[in-house]
PDB file of C-alpha atoms in Angstrom:
ATOM      1  CA  MET A   1      57.350  15.544  -9.111  1.00  0.00           C
ATOM      2  CA  PRO A   2      58.088  12.497  -6.955  1.00  0.00           C
ATOM      3  CA  PRO A   3      55.459  11.293  -4.449  1.00  0.00           C
ATOM      4  CA  VAL A   4      55.523  13.045  -1.079  1.00  0.00           C
ATOM      5  CA  SER A   5      54.727  11.018   2.027  1.00  0.00           C
ATOM      6  CA  ILE A   6      53.351  12.528   5.220  1.00  0.00           C
ATOM      7  CA  THR A   7      53.311  10.300   8.278  1.00  0.00           C
ATOM      8  CA  SER A   8      51.675  10.884  11.626  1.00  0.00           C
ATOM      9  CA  GLY A   9      50.652   8.779  14.577  1.00  0.00           C
ATOM     10  CA  VAL A  10      47.138   8.244  13.209  1.00  0.00           C
ATOM     11  CA  GLY A  11      47.832   6.955   9.727  1.00  0.00           C
ATOM     12  CA  HIS A  12      49.650   7.567   6.470  1.00  0.00           C
ATOM     13  CA  CYS A  13      49.062  10.046   3.644  1.00  0.00           C
ATOM     14  CA  SER A  14      50.780  10.456   0.266  1.00  0.00           C
ATOM     15  CA  TYR A  15      50.160  13.133  -2.368  1.00  0.00           C
ATOM     16  CA  GLN A  16      51.466  13.217  -5.940  1.00  0.00           C
ATOM     17  CA  LEU A  17      51.147  16.059  -8.428  1.00  0.00           C
ATOM     18  CA  ASN A  18      51.998  15.265 -12.040  1.00  0.00           C
ATOM     19  CA  GLU A  19      53.317  18.158 -14.071  1.00  0.00           C
ATOM     20  CA  ARG A  20      51.791  18.422 -17.523  1.00  0.00           C
ATOM     21  CA  GLN A  21      52.453  20.592 -20.484  1.00  0.00           C
ATOM     22  CA  ASP A  22      49.692  23.141 -21.004  1.00  0.00           C
ATOM     23  CA  TYR A  23      48.110  23.143 -24.440  1.00  0.00           C
ATOM     24  CA  SER A  24      46.710  26.363 -25.839  1.00  0.00           C
ATOM     25  CA  LYS A  25      44.954  24.806 -28.839  1.00  0.00           C
ATOM     26  CA  VAL A  26      43.466  21.497 -30.026  1.00  0.00           C
ATOM     27  CA  ILE A  27      42.638  20.869 -33.685  1.00  0.00           C
ATOM     28  CA  ALA A  28      40.192  18.228 -34.938  1.00  0.00           C
ATOM     29  CA  TYR A  29      39.388  17.424 -38.574  1.00  0.00           C
ATOM     30  CA  TRP A  30      36.129  16.665 -40.333  1.00  0.00           C
ATOM     31  CA  PRO A  31      35.330  16.013 -44.022  1.00  0.00           C
ATOM     32  CA  ASP A  32      33.786  19.024 -45.733  1.00  0.00           C
ATOM     33  CA  LEU A  33      31.904  17.224 -48.500  1.00  0.00           C
ATOM     34  CA  ILE A  34      30.827  20.423 -50.258  1.00  0.00           C
ATOM     35  CA  ASN A  35      34.413  21.594 -50.811  1.00  0.00           C
ATOM     36  CA  ALA A  36      35.846  18.042 -51.045  1.00  0.00           C
ATOM     37  CA  GLU A  37      38.509  18.643 -48.391  1.00  0.00           C
ATOM     38  CA  TYR A  38      39.149  18.183 -44.696  1.00  0.00           C
ATOM     39  CA  SER A  39      38.327  21.207 -42.578  1.00  0.00           C
ATOM     40  CA  GLU A  40      39.723  22.055 -39.170  1.00  0.00           C
ATOM     41  CA  GLU A  41      37.764  22.738 -36.029  1.00  0.00           C
ATOM     42  CA  THR A  42      39.884  24.544 -33.436  1.00  0.00           C
ATOM     43  CA  GLU A  43      39.341  24.978 -29.714  1.00  0.00           C
ATOM     44  CA  GLU A  44      41.574  27.492 -27.969  1.00  0.00           C
ATOM     45  CA  TYR A  45      42.346  27.873 -24.281  1.00  0.00           C
ATOM     46  CA  THR A  46      42.724  31.315 -22.772  1.00  0.00           C
ATOM     47  CA  PRO A  47      44.737  31.129 -19.548  1.00  0.00           C
ATOM     48  CA  PRO A  48      43.463  33.134 -16.563  1.00  0.00           C
ATOM     49  CA  LEU A  49      44.946  36.561 -15.863  1.00  0.00           C
ATOM     50  CA  GLY A  50      48.259  36.322 -14.046  1.00  0.00           C
ATOM     51  CA  SER A  51      49.001  32.861 -15.461  1.00  0.00           C
ATOM     52  CA  THR A  52      52.617  32.065 -16.326  1.00  0.00           C
ATOM     53  CA  SER A  53      51.665  29.896 -19.292  1.00  0.00           C
ATOM     54  CA  SER A  54      53.773  30.772 -22.322  1.00  0.00           C
ATOM     55  CA  GLY A  55      54.046  29.719 -25.931  1.00  0.00           C
ATOM     56  CA  GLU A  56      51.562  27.984 -28.151  1.00  0.00           C
ATOM     57  CA  ASN A  57      51.352  24.219 -27.794  1.00  0.00           C
ATOM     58  CA  VAL A  58      49.037  22.620 -30.347  1.00  0.00           C
ATOM     59  CA  HIS A  59      47.597  19.101 -30.104  1.00  0.00           C
ATOM     60  CA  ARG A  60      46.123  17.639 -33.317  1.00  0.00           C
ATOM     61  CA  LEU A  61      43.623  14.824 -32.991  1.00  0.00           C
ATOM     62  CA  PRO A  62      44.808  11.985 -35.229  1.00  0.00           C
ATOM     63  CA  HIS A  63      41.650  10.895 -37.018  1.00  0.00           C
ATOM     64  CA  PRO A  64      38.808  12.815 -38.698  1.00  0.00           C
ATOM     65  CA  TYR A  65      35.329  13.061 -37.201  1.00  0.00           C
ATOM     66  CA  ASN A  66      32.095  12.563 -39.136  1.00  0.00           C
ATOM     67  CA  THR A  67      30.661  16.053 -38.668  1.00  0.00           C
ATOM     68  CA  GLN A  68      31.765  19.537 -37.705  1.00  0.00           C
ATOM     69  CA  GLU A  69      29.812  19.247 -34.434  1.00  0.00           C
ATOM     70  CA  GLU A  70      31.583  15.990 -33.508  1.00  0.00           C
ATOM     71  CA  ALA A  71      34.972  17.524 -34.314  1.00  0.00           C
ATOM     72  CA  LYS A  72      34.204  20.596 -32.189  1.00  0.00           C
ATOM     73  CA  ALA A  73      33.028  18.474 -29.235  1.00  0.00           C
ATOM     74  CA  ALA A  74      36.091  16.209 -29.478  1.00  0.00           C
ATOM     75  CA  ALA A  75      38.479  19.176 -29.626  1.00  0.00           C
ATOM     76  CA  LYS A  76      36.839  20.826 -26.607  1.00  0.00           C
ATOM     77  CA  SER A  77      36.867  17.592 -24.617  1.00  0.00           C
ATOM     78  CA  LYS A  78      40.543  16.921 -25.406  1.00  0.00           C
ATOM     79  CA  LEU A  79      41.544  20.500 -24.553  1.00  0.00           C
ATOM     80  CA  ASP A  80      39.765  20.240 -21.193  1.00  0.00           C
ATOM     81  CA  GLU A  81      41.461  16.885 -20.522  1.00  0.00           C
ATOM     82  CA  LEU A  82      44.938  18.158 -21.425  1.00  0.00           C
ATOM     83  CA  ASN A  83      44.672  21.249 -19.239  1.00  0.00           C
ATOM     84  CA  ARG A  84      43.127  19.528 -16.240  1.00  0.00           C
ATOM     85  CA  GLY A  85      45.327  19.209 -13.167  1.00  0.00           C
ATOM     86  CA  ASP A  86      46.470  15.681 -12.475  1.00  0.00           C
ATOM     87  CA  ALA A  87      47.006  14.851  -8.824  1.00  0.00           C
ATOM     88  CA  SER A  88      46.372  11.898  -6.565  1.00  0.00           C
ATOM     89  CA  LEU A  89      45.931  11.594  -2.817  1.00  0.00           C
ATOM     90  CA  ASN A  90      46.118   8.343  -0.885  1.00  0.00           C
ATOM     91  CA  MET A  91      45.242   8.194   2.835  1.00  0.00           C
ATOM     92  CA  THR A  92      45.262   5.348   5.301  1.00  0.00           C
ATOM     93  CA  LEU A  93      43.818   6.188   8.718  1.00  0.00           C
ATOM     94  CA  LEU A  94      44.152   3.986  11.753  1.00  0.00           C
ATOM     95  CA  GLY A  95      41.122   3.432  13.920  1.00  0.00           C
ATOM     96  CA  ASN A  96      38.955   0.882  15.641  1.00  0.00           C
ATOM     97  CA  ALA A  97      37.561  -1.744  13.336  1.00  0.00           C
TER      98      ALA A  97
END
């Protein structure tokens, strides 16, 4: 969405909302030394009731983490980041200095 400017006699305001693709799942890897393989740790997002989110978009973290706990924390953090709204507001108000 392009920036929207609102102008009034007392200053200037602009608001920008960036559209992002919603992710329903993030997968992180960690080495399972007992089974000698990489295991997956998955965090899933459940959209609120009435949401129009559709499909399953998966984001895989590129490098393995040292432990299962680190992989789980990284997956949760990335899922929260990817599904967070991204907007910016800039205001300039005129007044007495």
